[in-house]
Short mmCIF file of C-alpha atoms in Angstrom, two decimals:
data_model
loop_
_atom_site.label_atom_id
_atom_site.label_comp_id
_atom_site.label_asym_id
_atom_site.label_seq_id
_atom_site.Cartn_x
_atom_site.Cartn_y
_atom_site.Cartn_z
CA MET A 1 83.53 45.90 194.62
CA LYS A 2 83.56 49.09 192.84
CA ARG A 3 84.11 49.19 189.22
CA ILE A 4 86.16 51.91 188.17
CA ALA A 5 87.84 53.40 184.58
CA PHE A 6 90.65 55.41 184.31
CA VAL A 7 91.66 57.48 181.22
CA THR A 8 95.30 59.06 180.98
CA LEU A 9 95.52 61.69 178.52
CA GLY A 10 98.94 63.40 177.53
CA CYS A 11 102.67 62.40 178.41
CA ASP A 12 104.23 59.31 179.96
CA LYS A 13 105.07 61.40 183.41
CA ASN A 14 101.20 61.66 183.41
CA LEU A 15 100.86 57.78 182.61
CA VAL A 16 103.13 57.07 185.97
CA ASP A 17 100.96 59.02 188.02
CA SER A 18 97.70 57.60 186.74
CA GLU A 19 99.32 54.05 187.59
CA VAL A 20 100.17 55.04 190.98
CA VAL A 21 96.85 56.61 191.68
CA LEU A 22 95.00 53.52 190.46
CA GLY A 23 97.29 51.40 192.80
CA LYS A 24 96.31 53.53 195.37
CA LEU A 25 92.55 52.96 194.56
CA LEU A 26 93.23 49.26 194.21
CA VAL A 27 94.22 48.62 197.44
CA ARG A 28 91.44 50.85 198.82
CA GLY A 29 88.80 48.55 197.40
CA TYR A 30 88.06 49.75 194.07
CA ASN A 31 89.06 46.52 192.70
CA ALA A 32 87.40 46.21 189.06
CA VAL A 33 88.78 48.17 186.04
CA VAL A 34 86.45 48.17 183.29
CA PRO A 35 85.66 50.78 180.40
CA PRO A 36 83.79 54.07 181.33
CA GLU A 37 80.72 53.10 180.02
CA GLU A 38 80.45 50.11 182.82
CA ALA A 39 82.18 52.18 185.53
CA GLU A 40 80.54 53.69 188.92
CA TRP A 41 83.63 55.81 188.92
CA VAL A 42 85.47 57.42 185.85
CA PHE A 43 88.91 58.97 186.74
CA LEU A 44 90.41 61.41 183.70
CA ASN A 45 93.83 62.23 184.57
CA THR A 46 94.20 65.29 181.87
CA CYS A 47 96.80 67.47 180.07
CA ALA A 48 96.87 71.00 179.45
CA PHE A 49 100.34 72.06 178.26
CA ILE A 50 98.84 73.24 174.86
CA ARG A 51 95.39 74.07 173.44
CA PRO A 52 95.01 70.79 171.25
CA SER A 53 95.68 68.66 174.62
CA CYS A 54 92.95 71.24 176.42
CA GLU A 55 90.44 70.37 173.76
CA GLU A 56 91.26 66.69 173.93
CA THR A 57 90.44 67.03 177.69
CA GLU A 58 87.16 68.93 177.03
CA ALA A 59 85.95 66.52 174.91
CA TRP A 60 86.61 63.65 177.19
CA ILE A 61 84.99 65.49 179.96
CA ARG A 62 81.92 65.97 177.56
CA ARG A 63 81.78 62.51 176.81
CA LEU A 64 81.78 61.56 180.42
CA VAL A 65 79.02 63.67 181.16
CA ARG A 66 76.72 62.32 178.39
CA LEU A 67 77.55 59.01 180.09
CA LYS A 68 76.60 60.20 183.38
CA LYS A 69 73.23 61.53 182.13
CA LYS A 70 72.46 58.23 181.14
CA ASP A 71 73.19 56.83 184.75
CA PRO A 72 73.25 59.68 187.34
CA ARG A 73 75.03 57.32 190.00
CA LYS A 74 78.17 57.35 188.10
CA LYS A 75 80.66 59.72 189.86
CA ILE A 76 83.30 61.61 187.58
CA VAL A 77 86.85 62.48 188.99
CA VAL A 78 88.88 65.04 186.54
CA LEU A 79 92.59 65.35 187.84
CA GLY A 80 95.85 66.59 186.76
CA CYS A 81 97.27 69.23 184.67
CA TYR A 82 93.98 70.85 183.30
CA VAL A 83 92.53 71.09 186.70
CA GLU A 84 95.69 73.03 188.03
CA ARG A 85 95.35 75.38 184.98
CA PHE A 86 91.42 76.13 184.87
CA ARG A 87 90.91 75.39 188.46
CA GLU A 88 87.17 76.73 189.63
CA ARG A 89 86.49 78.16 185.73
CA ALA A 90 86.67 74.47 184.88
CA ALA A 91 84.53 73.36 187.72
CA SER A 92 81.67 76.30 186.82
CA GLN A 93 81.64 74.99 183.45
CA TYR A 94 81.16 71.34 183.47
CA ARG A 95 79.28 71.09 186.79
CA ASP A 96 77.96 67.28 186.40
CA VAL A 97 81.98 66.54 187.39
CA ASP A 98 82.08 65.52 191.17
CA PHE A 99 85.81 66.02 191.82
CA TRP A 100 88.44 68.27 190.54
CA VAL A 101 91.82 67.29 191.89
CA GLY A 102 95.07 69.25 191.14
CA VAL A 103 98.30 67.98 190.27
CA HIS A 104 99.79 68.46 194.13
CA GLU A 105 96.51 66.57 195.73
CA ILE A 106 96.61 63.56 193.12
CA PHE A 107 98.16 61.00 195.27
CA ARG A 108 95.57 62.06 198.00
CA LEU A 109 92.53 61.11 195.65
CA PRO A 110 91.20 58.21 197.66
CA ASP A 111 90.99 60.17 200.68
CA ILE A 112 89.43 63.13 198.76
CA ILE A 113 86.69 60.87 197.16
CA SER A 114 86.39 59.02 200.46
CA SER A 115 85.35 61.99 202.13
CA GLY A 116 82.17 62.60 199.97
CA LYS A 117 82.82 66.15 199.71
CA ARG A 118 82.34 67.23 196.07
CA GLY A 119 84.59 70.11 194.77
CA VAL A 120 88.10 71.64 193.51
CA PHE A 121 90.93 70.46 195.31
CA LEU A 122 94.37 72.12 194.48
CA GLY A 123 97.02 71.95 197.44
CA SER A 124 100.09 73.92 197.79
CA SER A 125 102.72 71.41 199.05
CA PRO A 126 104.28 69.74 195.69
CA SER A 127 105.15 66.08 196.07
CA ILE A 128 106.46 62.94 194.28
CA TYR A 129 105.53 59.43 194.85
CA THR A 130 108.03 56.95 196.18
CA HIS A 131 109.13 53.23 195.53
CA THR A 132 106.60 52.23 198.71
CA ASP A 133 103.45 53.50 196.97
CA PRO A 134 101.66 50.99 195.36
CA ARG A 135 101.37 51.36 191.43
CA ILE A 136 99.57 49.13 188.80
CA LEU A 137 101.73 49.10 185.37
CA SER A 138 99.53 50.02 182.54
CA THR A 139 102.16 49.39 179.99
CA PRO A 140 102.91 45.96 178.19
CA PRO A 141 104.65 43.95 181.02
CA HIS A 142 107.82 44.01 179.56
CA TYR A 143 108.65 48.02 179.72
CA ALA A 144 107.64 50.51 181.94
CA TYR A 145 108.62 54.36 182.93
CA LEU A 146 110.25 55.25 186.03
CA LYS A 147 109.59 58.80 187.03
CA ILE A 148 112.79 60.20 188.78
CA ALA A 149 111.91 63.73 189.35
CA GLU A 150 108.87 65.94 189.24
CA GLY A 151 108.56 69.51 188.31
CA CYS A 152 111.00 71.87 186.67
CA LEU A 153 114.06 74.35 187.11
CA HIS A 154 113.72 75.88 183.43
CA ARG A 155 111.86 78.87 182.78
CA CYS A 156 111.08 78.22 178.88
CA SER A 157 109.09 81.33 177.48
CA PHE A 158 106.43 79.01 175.82
CA CYS A 159 106.25 76.65 178.87
CA LEU A 160 103.64 76.38 181.58
CA ILE A 161 104.72 73.03 183.20
CA PRO A 162 106.60 74.93 186.12
CA ALA A 163 103.46 76.68 186.62
CA LEU A 164 101.56 73.67 186.65
CA ARG A 165 103.81 70.97 188.14
CA GLY A 166 105.65 73.18 190.60
CA PRO A 167 109.46 72.97 191.31
CA LEU A 168 112.01 70.39 190.91
CA ARG A 169 111.60 67.66 193.53
CA SER A 170 114.15 64.71 192.73
CA ARG A 171 113.50 61.27 194.44
CA PRO A 172 116.74 59.81 196.55
CA ILE A 173 118.75 57.68 194.50
CA SER A 174 117.94 54.55 196.96
CA SER A 175 114.40 54.85 196.15
CA VAL A 176 114.46 54.87 192.36
CA VAL A 177 116.89 51.91 192.22
CA GLU A 178 114.66 50.23 194.46
CA GLU A 179 111.84 50.90 192.26
CA ALA A 180 113.68 49.75 189.45
CA ARG A 181 114.57 46.50 191.17
CA LEU A 182 111.08 45.96 191.74
CA LEU A 183 110.10 46.44 188.29
CA GLU A 184 112.70 44.26 187.07
CA LYS A 185 111.52 41.20 189.43
CA SER A 186 108.10 41.68 187.80
CA GLY A 187 109.45 40.88 184.30
CA VAL A 188 110.08 44.65 183.06
CA ARG A 189 112.89 44.20 180.66
CA GLU A 190 112.96 47.98 179.71
CA ILE A 191 113.01 50.50 182.30
CA ILE A 192 112.64 54.10 180.92
CA LEU A 193 113.61 57.09 182.92
CA VAL A 194 111.64 60.23 182.70
CA ALA A 195 111.11 63.73 184.16
CA GLN A 196 110.60 67.26 182.73
CA ASP A 197 114.28 67.31 182.51
CA LEU A 198 116.50 64.10 183.49
CA THR A 199 119.79 66.27 183.80
CA SER A 200 118.42 68.38 186.49
CA TYR A 201 118.07 65.52 188.55
CA GLY A 202 119.65 65.96 191.55
CA LEU A 203 120.35 69.86 191.79
CA ASP A 204 117.72 70.26 194.55
CA LEU A 205 118.15 67.17 196.57
CA TYR A 206 122.21 66.96 196.07
CA ARG A 207 122.89 69.92 195.23
CA GLN A 208 124.32 68.60 191.89
CA ARG A 209 123.53 66.99 188.64
CA SER A 210 123.41 63.65 189.78
CA LEU A 211 122.04 61.44 186.71
CA GLY A 212 125.19 59.97 185.99
CA LYS A 213 125.67 58.89 189.71
CA LEU A 214 122.04 57.39 189.64
CA LEU A 215 122.79 55.54 186.43
CA TRP A 216 125.93 53.96 188.04
CA ALA A 217 123.69 53.01 190.82
CA LEU A 218 121.22 51.40 188.50
CA GLY A 219 124.03 49.91 186.46
CA GLU A 220 125.01 47.89 189.77
CA ALA A 221 121.71 46.91 190.92
CA LEU A 222 120.06 45.69 187.80
CA GLN A 223 120.82 42.95 185.62
CA GLU A 224 123.00 43.27 182.65
CA ASP A 225 120.48 42.54 179.73
CA THR A 226 118.02 45.03 181.32
CA TRP A 227 117.66 48.17 178.97
CA ILE A 228 117.60 51.64 180.90
CA ARG A 229 116.19 54.39 178.62
CA LEU A 230 117.03 58.14 178.80
CA LEU A 231 114.09 60.18 177.78
CA TYR A 232 114.09 64.02 178.07
CA LEU A 233 117.43 65.53 178.30
CA SER A 234 118.14 69.33 178.50
CA PRO A 235 121.18 69.78 176.05
CA GLU A 236 123.08 72.29 178.45
CA GLY A 237 123.23 69.63 181.38
CA ILE A 238 124.74 67.21 179.41
CA ASP A 239 128.21 66.62 180.86
CA ASP A 240 131.28 64.56 180.57
CA THR A 241 130.53 62.88 183.59
CA LEU A 242 127.02 61.67 182.10
CA ILE A 243 128.38 60.89 178.64
CA GLU A 244 131.07 58.62 180.41
CA ALA A 245 128.03 56.64 182.44
CA VAL A 246 125.90 56.25 178.88
CA ALA A 247 129.10 55.15 176.98
CA SER A 248 130.21 53.01 179.71
CA ILE A 249 126.95 51.31 181.66
CA PRO A 250 126.09 48.13 179.65
CA GLN A 251 122.66 48.36 180.50
CA VAL A 252 122.16 51.75 179.17
CA VAL A 253 120.93 51.76 175.58
CA LYS A 254 122.89 54.31 173.59
CA TYR A 255 119.70 56.39 172.84
CA LEU A 256 119.78 59.90 173.78
CA ASP A 257 116.35 62.48 173.43
CA VAL A 258 117.44 65.70 173.48
CA PRO A 259 114.96 68.58 172.73
CA LEU A 260 116.55 71.82 170.77
CA GLN A 261 113.54 73.42 170.04
CA HIS A 262 115.47 75.54 167.34
CA VAL A 263 119.25 76.57 166.15
CA VAL A 264 119.06 80.27 165.62
CA PRO A 265 120.16 82.16 168.74
CA GLY A 266 117.98 84.99 168.34
CA ILE A 267 114.88 82.49 168.48
CA LEU A 268 116.59 80.68 171.40
CA ARG A 269 116.96 83.78 173.44
CA ARG A 270 113.46 84.69 172.93
CA MET A 271 112.44 81.35 173.82
CA HIS A 272 114.35 81.64 177.10
CA ARG A 273 116.90 78.61 175.98
CA PHE A 274 120.34 78.03 176.06
CA SER A 275 122.57 81.16 175.29
CA SER A 276 124.93 79.34 172.58
CA PHE A 277 124.17 77.00 169.90
CA GLU A 278 127.36 76.49 168.69
CA GLU A 279 128.20 75.36 172.13
CA ILE A 280 125.49 72.76 172.03
CA ARG A 281 126.45 71.64 168.51
CA LYS A 282 129.84 70.83 169.92
CA ARG A 283 128.53 68.81 172.63
CA LEU A 284 126.17 67.00 170.31
CA GLU A 285 129.31 66.10 168.02
CA LYS A 286 130.74 65.22 171.24
CA ILE A 287 128.23 62.56 172.15
CA ARG A 288 128.56 61.01 168.82
CA ASP A 289 132.59 60.84 169.24
CA CYS A 290 132.42 59.43 172.73
CA ILE A 291 129.45 56.95 172.10
CA PRO A 292 129.92 54.98 169.07
CA GLY A 293 126.40 53.97 167.40
CA VAL A 294 124.56 56.44 169.63
CA ALA A 295 120.86 57.44 168.35
CA LEU A 296 120.14 61.04 168.95
CA ARG A 297 116.56 62.25 169.21
CA THR A 298 115.65 65.83 169.21
CA THR A 299 112.38 67.68 168.71
CA PHE A 300 112.07 71.14 167.01
CA MET A 301 109.41 73.96 167.16
CA VAL A 302 108.15 75.67 163.97
CA GLY A 303 106.49 78.95 164.11
CA PHE A 304 107.61 80.90 167.28
CA PRO A 305 106.84 84.62 167.50
CA GLY A 306 109.39 86.16 165.40
CA GLU A 307 110.41 83.06 163.44
CA GLU A 308 111.15 84.71 159.79
CA GLU A 309 112.02 82.42 156.77
CA GLU A 310 115.47 82.84 156.99
CA HIS A 311 115.21 81.71 160.47
CA PHE A 312 113.48 78.67 159.52
CA LEU A 313 115.72 77.90 156.27
CA ARG A 314 119.05 77.85 158.91
CA LEU A 315 116.97 75.22 160.89
CA LEU A 316 115.75 73.22 157.65
CA ASP A 317 119.48 73.01 156.72
CA PHE A 318 120.65 72.10 160.17
CA VAL A 319 118.40 68.92 160.09
CA ARG A 320 119.48 68.03 156.67
CA ALA A 321 122.96 68.24 157.49
CA PHE A 322 123.24 67.07 160.98
CA ARG A 323 121.20 63.78 160.09
CA PHE A 324 119.77 63.35 163.69
CA GLU A 325 118.82 59.37 163.79
CA ARG A 326 115.20 60.28 165.52
CA MET A 327 113.33 63.69 165.32
CA GLY A 328 110.02 64.98 166.11
CA ALA A 329 108.66 68.14 165.64
CA PHE A 330 105.85 70.57 166.34
CA MET A 331 104.12 73.94 165.78
CA TYR A 332 104.15 76.68 168.22
CA SER A 333 101.08 77.01 170.38
CA ASP A 334 100.02 80.39 171.69
CA GLU A 335 99.44 79.85 175.27
CA GLU A 336 97.78 82.56 177.75
CA GLY A 337 100.18 82.60 180.95
CA THR A 338 103.55 82.17 179.28
CA PHE A 339 106.01 85.18 178.37
CA SER A 340 105.78 83.87 174.74
CA PHE A 341 102.04 85.04 174.67
CA THR A 342 103.02 88.45 174.92
CA LEU A 343 105.97 88.22 172.12
CA GLU A 344 105.26 89.67 168.50
CA PRO A 345 105.15 89.07 165.47
CA LYS A 346 103.09 86.07 165.40
CA VAL A 347 103.49 83.73 162.36
CA PRO A 348 100.28 82.73 160.82
CA GLU A 349 99.10 79.07 161.22
CA GLU A 350 99.29 78.45 157.46
CA VAL A 351 103.03 79.48 157.50
CA LYS A 352 103.21 77.14 160.59
CA GLU A 353 101.70 74.44 158.70
CA ARG A 354 104.05 74.68 155.63
CA ARG A 355 107.04 74.81 157.68
CA TYR A 356 106.07 72.11 159.80
CA ALA A 357 105.44 69.88 156.67
CA ALA A 358 108.68 70.74 154.92
CA LEU A 359 110.73 70.05 158.13
CA MET A 360 109.21 66.53 158.71
CA GLU A 361 109.94 66.12 154.89
CA ALA A 362 113.74 66.97 155.41
CA GLN A 363 113.87 64.35 158.43
CA ARG A 364 111.80 61.71 156.26
CA ALA A 365 114.52 61.91 153.69
CA VAL A 366 117.08 61.60 156.22
CA MET A 367 115.26 58.46 158.06
CA GLU A 368 115.07 56.87 154.42
CA SER A 369 118.77 57.39 153.77
CA VAL A 370 119.88 56.13 157.54
CA HIS A 371 117.48 53.02 157.24
CA ARG A 372 118.80 51.96 153.83
CA THR A 373 122.28 51.49 155.60
CA TYR A 374 120.24 48.83 157.86
CA HIS A 375 119.44 46.63 155.02
CA GLY A 376 121.05 43.17 155.33
CA MET A 377 122.22 44.20 159.15
CA THR A 378 121.22 41.72 161.98
CA LEU A 379 119.80 44.01 164.84
CA GLU A 380 118.40 43.21 167.98
CA VAL A 381 114.93 43.82 168.23
CA LEU A 382 112.58 43.91 171.36
CA LEU A 383 108.91 42.52 170.37
CA ASP A 384 106.41 44.54 171.69
CA GLU A 385 103.08 43.13 170.07
CA GLY A 386 102.14 39.97 168.92
CA PRO A 387 101.66 37.19 167.76
CA LEU A 388 99.87 39.05 164.98
CA TRP A 389 98.38 37.36 161.72
CA SER A 390 98.67 38.31 157.96
CA GLU A 391 98.81 36.16 154.55
CA ARG A 392 102.43 35.89 154.90
CA GLY A 393 102.13 34.35 158.28
CA PRO A 394 102.85 35.34 162.05
CA PHE A 395 104.66 38.33 162.68
CA PHE A 396 105.32 40.80 165.59
CA LEU A 397 105.98 44.30 166.05
CA GLY A 398 108.94 45.23 167.72
CA ARG A 399 111.76 48.37 168.26
CA THR A 400 115.32 48.48 168.36
CA ALA A 401 117.43 49.92 170.91
CA LYS A 402 117.18 53.15 168.86
CA ASP A 403 113.54 53.49 169.11
CA ALA A 404 111.41 54.59 172.34
CA PRO A 405 107.58 52.94 172.67
CA GLU A 406 105.05 55.21 170.89
CA VAL A 407 107.21 57.90 169.21
CA ASP A 408 110.02 56.24 167.21
CA CYS A 409 110.06 53.64 164.59
CA ARG A 410 108.99 50.31 164.54
CA VAL A 411 109.96 46.51 162.95
CA THR A 412 107.96 44.18 161.70
CA VAL A 413 109.37 40.64 162.53
CA TRP A 414 108.24 37.63 160.53
CA ALA A 415 108.09 34.59 162.93
CA ARG A 416 108.65 31.56 160.61
CA GLY A 417 107.82 29.39 163.57
CA GLY A 418 109.70 29.07 166.87
CA ASN A 419 108.54 30.16 170.28
CA LEU A 420 108.48 33.75 169.88
CA ARG A 421 106.98 35.81 172.81
CA ARG A 422 106.17 39.83 173.54
CA GLY A 423 108.88 40.94 175.55
CA GLN A 424 111.65 38.51 174.13
CA ARG A 425 114.62 40.47 172.57
CA VAL A 426 115.66 38.28 169.23
CA PRO A 427 118.59 38.74 166.62
CA VAL A 428 116.55 40.16 163.13
CA ARG A 429 118.14 40.24 159.88
CA ILE A 430 116.51 43.33 158.05
CA THR A 431 115.25 42.47 154.61
CA ALA A 432 113.18 45.68 153.73
CA THR A 433 113.25 49.62 155.22
CA SER A 434 111.46 52.84 154.88
CA ALA A 435 111.46 56.33 156.30
CA TYR A 436 109.74 54.92 160.24
CA GLU A 437 109.36 51.29 159.53
CA LEU A 438 112.01 48.23 159.28
CA GLU A 439 111.29 44.70 158.50
CA GLY A 440 112.82 41.65 158.82
CA GLU A 441 113.13 37.97 159.83
CA VAL A 442 114.17 35.85 163.08
CA LEU A 443 117.43 34.19 162.75
#
């Protein structure tokens, strides 16, 4: 029995890769998953999107190297985006790492380590997993991420993803549907579709945007009470066909994650994003008109090169006026290898921090206002964690259909007896609200 540890950093798409690699390892005899301190083999799936991600990866590598110095028999395998970005430079800096496996070779990882040949393995043939690959879920058993495509067609000026992950590769509809069936059969109640941009799905394989067609196929294949959630939709790719599918298919939760990054045309042009924000705004309004009760989530970036105070204030005004149901934000990170790295003028770090804080405060006020309208309402809540205990008694932590795991709001659900269990969906009467949390009792 070979004891292994698997650490995943970064996004949910990385998590899917880790689950597939773990499945491949377990069928090859690596069949005891333990903490890094106890493992014979430690696998670190990395992120290198921005500098803080690289720093987290490097901190983990140093930690694992310290463990190896205590036990020289331990093997360290670093894989994923950090390897793809820094390549031999990383290998020369951290010589105690045994294997460096790039993005395009990770599904060959069992063969690579079985060869016993230490080194850097990058590969040049981008691939994507299929429903026939073994996969071990690491999420709670009632929800799972399903990657429908890999790579990206877009060339945003601030983003390294196309260089790291390669061009768009869509999975066939039949493969996605079969994996969804398998997940549902295993007890998954919420299937979260992910890709760098879901709306690009099918452009390579079918020569047209095919997300709507995929959703209809999933709707026919899955039970009516299974949730399908969509993460990462480029706004320019949301067409009438997709809007109709989201509005009509009962399994698709009325929640769309549409990263905008900014609202000022000049900044968007420098970002190499969509050309007409006015058209995008109209599309968002159409989504609200056609999908009653939809929750729109977005992400904005502050501090992009050339962003002046006037630009930021226009963004701030838009956030206050449009009232997104969910929103995230981050500060621009100047990354060597991106086009935006060459742009001037740079925004000072202290200005970025001030703008970020102001934007999040504006959204907090929006969220408080939105959540106050929920007081006294009965909402369906998916129980993610529990039972937990406090002086008031047993409770669960859960989410509404308007909330994705990890990134959105949560609901504290007081159990008051009954046979509640994690993964169950229950009606909850909301008794208290705040900006990012709700509280209620099971009916």
